[in-house]
């Protein structure tokens, strides 16, 4: 196969920053991308994901920091000289050109010989399984097909780095799953290096080798999906990693990692993610699947427990998504295989290591930056 | 699931329960909202259709020469010289329209993004719209005229005065000045309609600005250029005040509108005047049809990123 990524050793982002009229959209982005990696940039809408991607592609000039490819500074190069492949959220296919011509565009710009263009375009079309649609215009195709064209157009150039900006967000749920697998397959079979932007944690977790979580233009945490899922550094990352229950509380006692927190009118023992002292305001993070749910009065003694009433039960395949209201009036999300009925009184328990306790205040960037850089390298 | 009602497809066939008239009309896009079009239709009928039909009728009722007498006179009578006037007008209107479009494209292309002072610059470029032909003509006379600033300045430097008004160039200038704002604004809005991510995509694929313009922007803009050309051409083709004020109406700028005016106001030959007006419309129509035929060979769908 002739489509193979041209390669680099490492791509370093050093304190990359971008502001718009004094407003920081992106601050101190430090990241080291190794060849062949799949990295997901994850964060809520408006947190600076697209800004980061456009800075890397060269579509936005940096207002701070540097980008180095194998030690060579590339952040002054215009996008047409950087040669990174980019897949846009709205596909950005040329509406007046057929699928073939769209895919051939980049090769023509590079003055690749005609015969080779033909061969490589045919190969790329084959790769994304669009054979019967080669001569159609983009407007005559479905969203999923258009996105395939966009991906083929980017990878046919064998770019050292492929940038994808929420490529699946305009597709319906089923297609999204299909395309997700497709993207991962292409990444592996072509040996691509991919930077993938999304606001969907599930997508990020399932695709990426490493995740970068952004908030308000600042990196919160960099790590493998497992790292982030098990050990989020703060409640914001936890929120993104599926800790849907974030409860405000106050530390009562602290013994090293084990802290007892008063929350929802009861006390819960959890593990502190940073050193905490009695009296600290905290947020307690719990994933729906980490709760044990039992009819009231039958919970094993000794564990911290929360009394509640079942409100909504949704059947979701093998499990139930249950919404309960605690006696203190706060709704909680629980996933369980146990069958419960709306209106039923229940007791929720969770083991100490799955109850994560974070400071309520999100630390500011400067004191965390060095630590993150370490994490990235 | 249980279904007690009839399928809608069936309901249509049974005469007993045909859908209500309003529903059947709605299916064809006819509803009460269409009544809002009535004033506009009336307006068009009274102000456009009626005079046109009346003029058309008049042009076939000359005092002498039978049904086509007025047209024969327009084309053959040496005192009318209708054919010449068509050429004169085309020689003014075609270059003016073409130049306005060609000048507007790079300007609008440069100004399609956001930048400081864009509003001020747009305002300056568009001001001639508010001026009207007579004021423009007066300005041209003041500037380019025999005793205008330019010639006085040249005089001071010891040059011969230039004849820039009262001839072809004066009228061409005035057409360019009055047509440019339309062309510019139209093209700017057509350009803004092209999804900027298309150019961004082309950049990441390695296209420099010339390639992006030629391969992406221009093809997507072409239909808009055709429309803009047609509009500025029609505006320029009906040139009349400036042909008299800054032109040479008895000679090099004896435009077709002037011929029609002469027949009507000087010779009181209403059929001839009508025939001139109809010929004028026909020439405009021919040019527009030619341009639209060219346009129909272009891509003309959406210019958004989704294709
Ligand atoms: N061209 C721009 N001008 C001004 N502000 C911008 C511009 N582009 C983005 N921003 C701001 O930068 C922040 C990050 O935007 P973006 O990177 O698009 O977020 P995301 O892709 O994560 O949703 C937002 O607050 C947005 O308002
Ligand atoms: Mg975005």
PDB file of C-alpha atoms in Angstrom, chain A residues 213-336:
ATOM      1  CA  UNK A 213      -8.489  17.543  29.183  1.00  0.00           C
ATOM      2  CA  UNK A 214      -8.970  21.278  28.665  1.00  0.00           C
ATOM      3  CA  UNK A 215     -10.970  23.783  30.631  1.00  0.00           C
ATOM      4  CA  UNK A 216     -11.197  27.512  29.868  1.00  0.00           C
ATOM      5  CA  UNK A 217      -8.129  27.273  27.670  1.00  0.00           C
ATOM      6  CA  UNK A 218      -6.021  25.494  30.247  1.00  0.00           C
ATOM      7  CA  UNK A 219      -4.848  21.925  30.347  1.00  0.00           C
ATOM      8  CA  UNK A 220      -6.245  20.134  33.386  1.00  0.00           C
ATOM      9  CA  UNK A 221      -4.693  16.718  32.946  1.00  0.00           C
ATOM     10  CA  UNK A 222      -2.823  14.614  30.421  1.00  0.00           C
ATOM     11  CA  UNK A 223      -2.820  10.851  30.641  1.00  0.00           C
ATOM     12  CA  UNK A 224      -3.998   7.511  29.385  1.00  0.00           C
ATOM     13  CA  UNK A 225      -7.730   6.877  29.401  1.00  0.00           C
ATOM     14  CA  UNK A 226      -7.252   4.577  32.376  1.00  0.00           C
ATOM     15  CA  UNK A 227      -5.257   7.183  34.344  1.00  0.00           C
ATOM     16  CA  UNK A 228      -7.893   9.785  33.829  1.00  0.00           C
ATOM     17  CA  UNK A 229     -10.774   7.485  34.467  1.00  0.00           C
ATOM     18  CA  UNK A 230      -9.369   6.125  37.721  1.00  0.00           C
ATOM     19  CA  UNK A 231      -7.425   9.120  38.971  1.00  0.00           C
ATOM     20  CA  UNK A 232      -8.797  12.422  37.747  1.00  0.00           C
ATOM     21  CA  UNK A 233      -6.732  15.285  39.199  1.00  0.00           C
ATOM     22  CA  UNK A 234      -9.671  17.546  39.966  1.00  0.00           C
ATOM     23  CA  UNK A 235     -13.427  17.544  39.980  1.00  0.00           C
ATOM     24  CA  UNK A 236     -13.622  19.103  36.533  1.00  0.00           C
ATOM     25  CA  UNK A 237     -11.762  16.195  34.966  1.00  0.00           C
ATOM     26  CA  UNK A 238     -13.780  13.825  37.114  1.00  0.00           C
ATOM     27  CA  UNK A 239     -16.944  15.420  35.770  1.00  0.00           C
ATOM     28  CA  UNK A 240     -15.747  14.707  32.243  1.00  0.00           C
ATOM     29  CA  UNK A 241     -14.703  11.164  33.068  1.00  0.00           C
ATOM     30  CA  UNK A 242     -18.165  10.095  34.042  1.00  0.00           C
ATOM     31  CA  UNK A 243     -18.248  11.027  37.728  1.00  0.00           C
ATOM     32  CA  UNK A 244     -21.787  12.269  37.329  1.00  0.00           C
ATOM     33  CA  UNK A 245     -22.384  12.658  41.046  1.00  0.00           C
ATOM     34  CA  UNK A 246     -20.419  15.651  42.311  1.00  0.00           C
ATOM     35  CA  UNK A 247     -21.499  16.552  45.822  1.00  0.00           C
ATOM     36  CA  UNK A 248     -20.406  19.584  47.785  1.00  0.00           C
ATOM     37  CA  UNK A 249     -19.222  18.941  51.304  1.00  0.00           C
ATOM     38  CA  UNK A 250     -16.798  19.856  54.091  1.00  0.00           C
ATOM     39  CA  UNK A 251     -13.912  17.764  55.439  1.00  0.00           C
ATOM     40  CA  UNK A 252     -14.511  16.598  59.012  1.00  0.00           C
ATOM     41  CA  UNK A 253     -11.465  14.451  59.658  1.00  0.00           C
ATOM     42  CA  UNK A 254      -8.406  13.652  57.579  1.00  0.00           C
ATOM     43  CA  UNK A 255      -5.996  10.751  58.131  1.00  0.00           C
ATOM     44  CA  UNK A 256      -3.557  10.841  55.277  1.00  0.00           C
ATOM     45  CA  UNK A 257      -5.502   9.783  52.213  1.00  0.00           C
ATOM     46  CA  UNK A 258      -8.642   8.741  54.040  1.00  0.00           C
ATOM     47  CA  UNK A 259     -10.917  11.711  54.663  1.00  0.00           C
ATOM     48  CA  UNK A 260     -14.322  11.821  56.220  1.00  0.00           C
ATOM     49  CA  UNK A 261     -16.595  14.382  54.628  1.00  0.00           C
ATOM     50  CA  UNK A 262     -19.939  15.624  55.764  1.00  0.00           C
ATOM     51  CA  UNK A 263     -22.180  15.624  52.757  1.00  0.00           C
ATOM     52  CA  UNK A 264     -25.928  15.381  52.193  1.00  0.00           C
ATOM     53  CA  UNK A 265     -26.570  15.427  55.924  1.00  0.00           C
ATOM     54  CA  UNK A 266     -24.484  12.326  56.503  1.00  0.00           C
ATOM     55  CA  UNK A 267     -20.784  11.470  56.537  1.00  0.00           C
ATOM     56  CA  UNK A 268     -18.917   9.640  53.828  1.00  0.00           C
ATOM     57  CA  UNK A 269     -15.363   8.352  53.889  1.00  0.00           C
ATOM     58  CA  UNK A 270     -13.406   8.707  50.686  1.00  0.00           C
ATOM     59  CA  UNK A 271      -9.894   9.100  49.394  1.00  0.00           C
ATOM     60  CA  UNK A 272      -8.386  12.549  49.099  1.00  0.00           C
ATOM     61  CA  UNK A 273      -6.817  13.233  45.717  1.00  0.00           C
ATOM     62  CA  UNK A 274      -4.622  16.012  47.142  1.00  0.00           C
ATOM     63  CA  UNK A 275      -3.724  16.565  50.801  1.00  0.00           C
ATOM     64  CA  UNK A 276      -6.728  18.015  52.625  1.00  0.00           C
ATOM     65  CA  UNK A 277      -7.360  19.367  56.102  1.00  0.00           C
ATOM     66  CA  UNK A 278     -10.418  19.434  58.314  1.00  0.00           C
ATOM     67  CA  UNK A 279     -12.675  22.333  57.371  1.00  0.00           C
ATOM     68  CA  UNK A 280     -11.710  22.365  53.665  1.00  0.00           C
ATOM     69  CA  UNK A 281     -14.580  22.805  51.218  1.00  0.00           C
ATOM     70  CA  UNK A 282     -14.556  19.817  48.874  1.00  0.00           C
ATOM     71  CA  UNK A 283     -16.407  18.108  46.058  1.00  0.00           C
ATOM     72  CA  UNK A 284     -17.039  14.409  46.343  1.00  0.00           C
ATOM     73  CA  UNK A 285     -17.055  12.547  43.040  1.00  0.00           C
ATOM     74  CA  UNK A 286     -18.854   9.244  42.520  1.00  0.00           C
ATOM     75  CA  UNK A 287     -19.506   7.356  39.307  1.00  0.00           C
ATOM     76  CA  UNK A 288     -23.005   5.933  38.880  1.00  0.00           C
ATOM     77  CA  UNK A 289     -21.579   2.421  38.534  1.00  0.00           C
ATOM     78  CA  UNK A 290     -19.565   2.675  41.768  1.00  0.00           C
ATOM     79  CA  UNK A 291     -22.648   2.852  43.962  1.00  0.00           C
ATOM     80  CA  UNK A 292     -24.102  -0.232  45.526  1.00  0.00           C
ATOM     81  CA  UNK A 293     -27.808   0.044  45.851  1.00  0.00           C
ATOM     82  CA  UNK A 294     -29.738  -1.985  48.413  1.00  0.00           C
ATOM     83  CA  UNK A 295     -33.231  -1.862  49.870  1.00  0.00           C
ATOM     84  CA  UNK A 296     -33.260   0.373  52.968  1.00  0.00           C
ATOM     85  CA  UNK A 297     -31.996  -1.324  56.088  1.00  0.00           C
ATOM     86  CA  UNK A 298     -30.157  -4.144  54.322  1.00  0.00           C
ATOM     87  CA  UNK A 299     -26.905  -2.281  53.654  1.00  0.00           C
ATOM     88  CA  UNK A 300     -23.798  -3.828  55.237  1.00  0.00           C
ATOM     89  CA  UNK A 301     -22.852  -1.930  58.352  1.00  0.00           C
ATOM     90  CA  UNK A 302     -19.601  -0.027  58.564  1.00  0.00           C
ATOM     91  CA  UNK A 303     -19.678   1.573  55.112  1.00  0.00           C
ATOM     92  CA  UNK A 304     -20.699   5.164  54.605  1.00  0.00           C
ATOM     93  CA  UNK A 305     -24.246   5.138  53.367  1.00  0.00           C
ATOM     94  CA  UNK A 306     -26.764   7.548  51.903  1.00  0.00           C
ATOM     95  CA  UNK A 307     -30.500   7.006  52.313  1.00  0.00           C
ATOM     96  CA  UNK A 308     -32.625   7.839  49.317  1.00  0.00           C
ATOM     97  CA  UNK A 309     -35.843   7.238  47.405  1.00  0.00           C
ATOM     98  CA  UNK A 310     -35.903   5.849  43.852  1.00  0.00           C
ATOM     99  CA  UNK A 311     -37.453   8.301  41.384  1.00  0.00           C
ATOM    100  CA  UNK A 312     -36.751   7.158  37.820  1.00  0.00           C
ATOM    101  CA  UNK A 313     -35.687   3.762  36.524  1.00  0.00           C
ATOM    102  CA  UNK A 314     -34.504   3.447  32.906  1.00  0.00           C
ATOM    103  CA  UNK A 315     -33.821   0.069  31.423  1.00  0.00           C
ATOM    104  CA  UNK A 316     -30.598   0.204  29.376  1.00  0.00           C
ATOM    105  CA  UNK A 317     -29.793  -3.195  28.053  1.00  0.00           C
ATOM    106  CA  UNK A 318     -28.241  -5.269  30.810  1.00  0.00           C
ATOM    107  CA  UNK A 319     -28.351  -2.526  33.403  1.00  0.00           C
ATOM    108  CA  UNK A 320     -30.665   0.039  34.885  1.00  0.00           C
ATOM    109  CA  UNK A 321     -29.918   3.731  35.045  1.00  0.00           C
ATOM    110  CA  UNK A 322     -31.570   4.802  38.258  1.00  0.00           C
ATOM    111  CA  UNK A 323     -32.161   8.303  39.466  1.00  0.00           C
ATOM    112  CA  UNK A 324     -32.707   8.550  43.202  1.00  0.00           C
ATOM    113  CA  UNK A 325     -33.332  11.524  45.458  1.00  0.00           C
ATOM    114  CA  UNK A 326     -31.349  11.537  48.655  1.00  0.00           C
ATOM    115  CA  UNK A 327     -33.107  12.428  51.876  1.00  0.00           C
ATOM    116  CA  UNK A 328     -31.222  15.724  51.775  1.00  0.00           C
ATOM    117  CA  UNK A 329     -33.049  16.491  48.509  1.00  0.00           C
ATOM    118  CA  UNK A 330     -30.214  16.020  46.013  1.00  0.00           C
ATOM    119  CA  UNK A 331     -30.723  13.821  42.927  1.00  0.00           C
ATOM    120  CA  UNK A 332     -28.101  11.090  42.430  1.00  0.00           C
ATOM    121  CA  UNK A 333     -27.328   8.854  39.449  1.00  0.00           C
ATOM    122  CA  UNK A 334     -26.807   5.144  39.935  1.00  0.00           C
ATOM    123  CA  UNK A 335     -26.162   2.261  37.534  1.00  0.00           C
ATOM    124  CA  UNK A 336     -27.070  -1.147  38.782  1.00  0.00           C
TER     125      UNK A 336
END
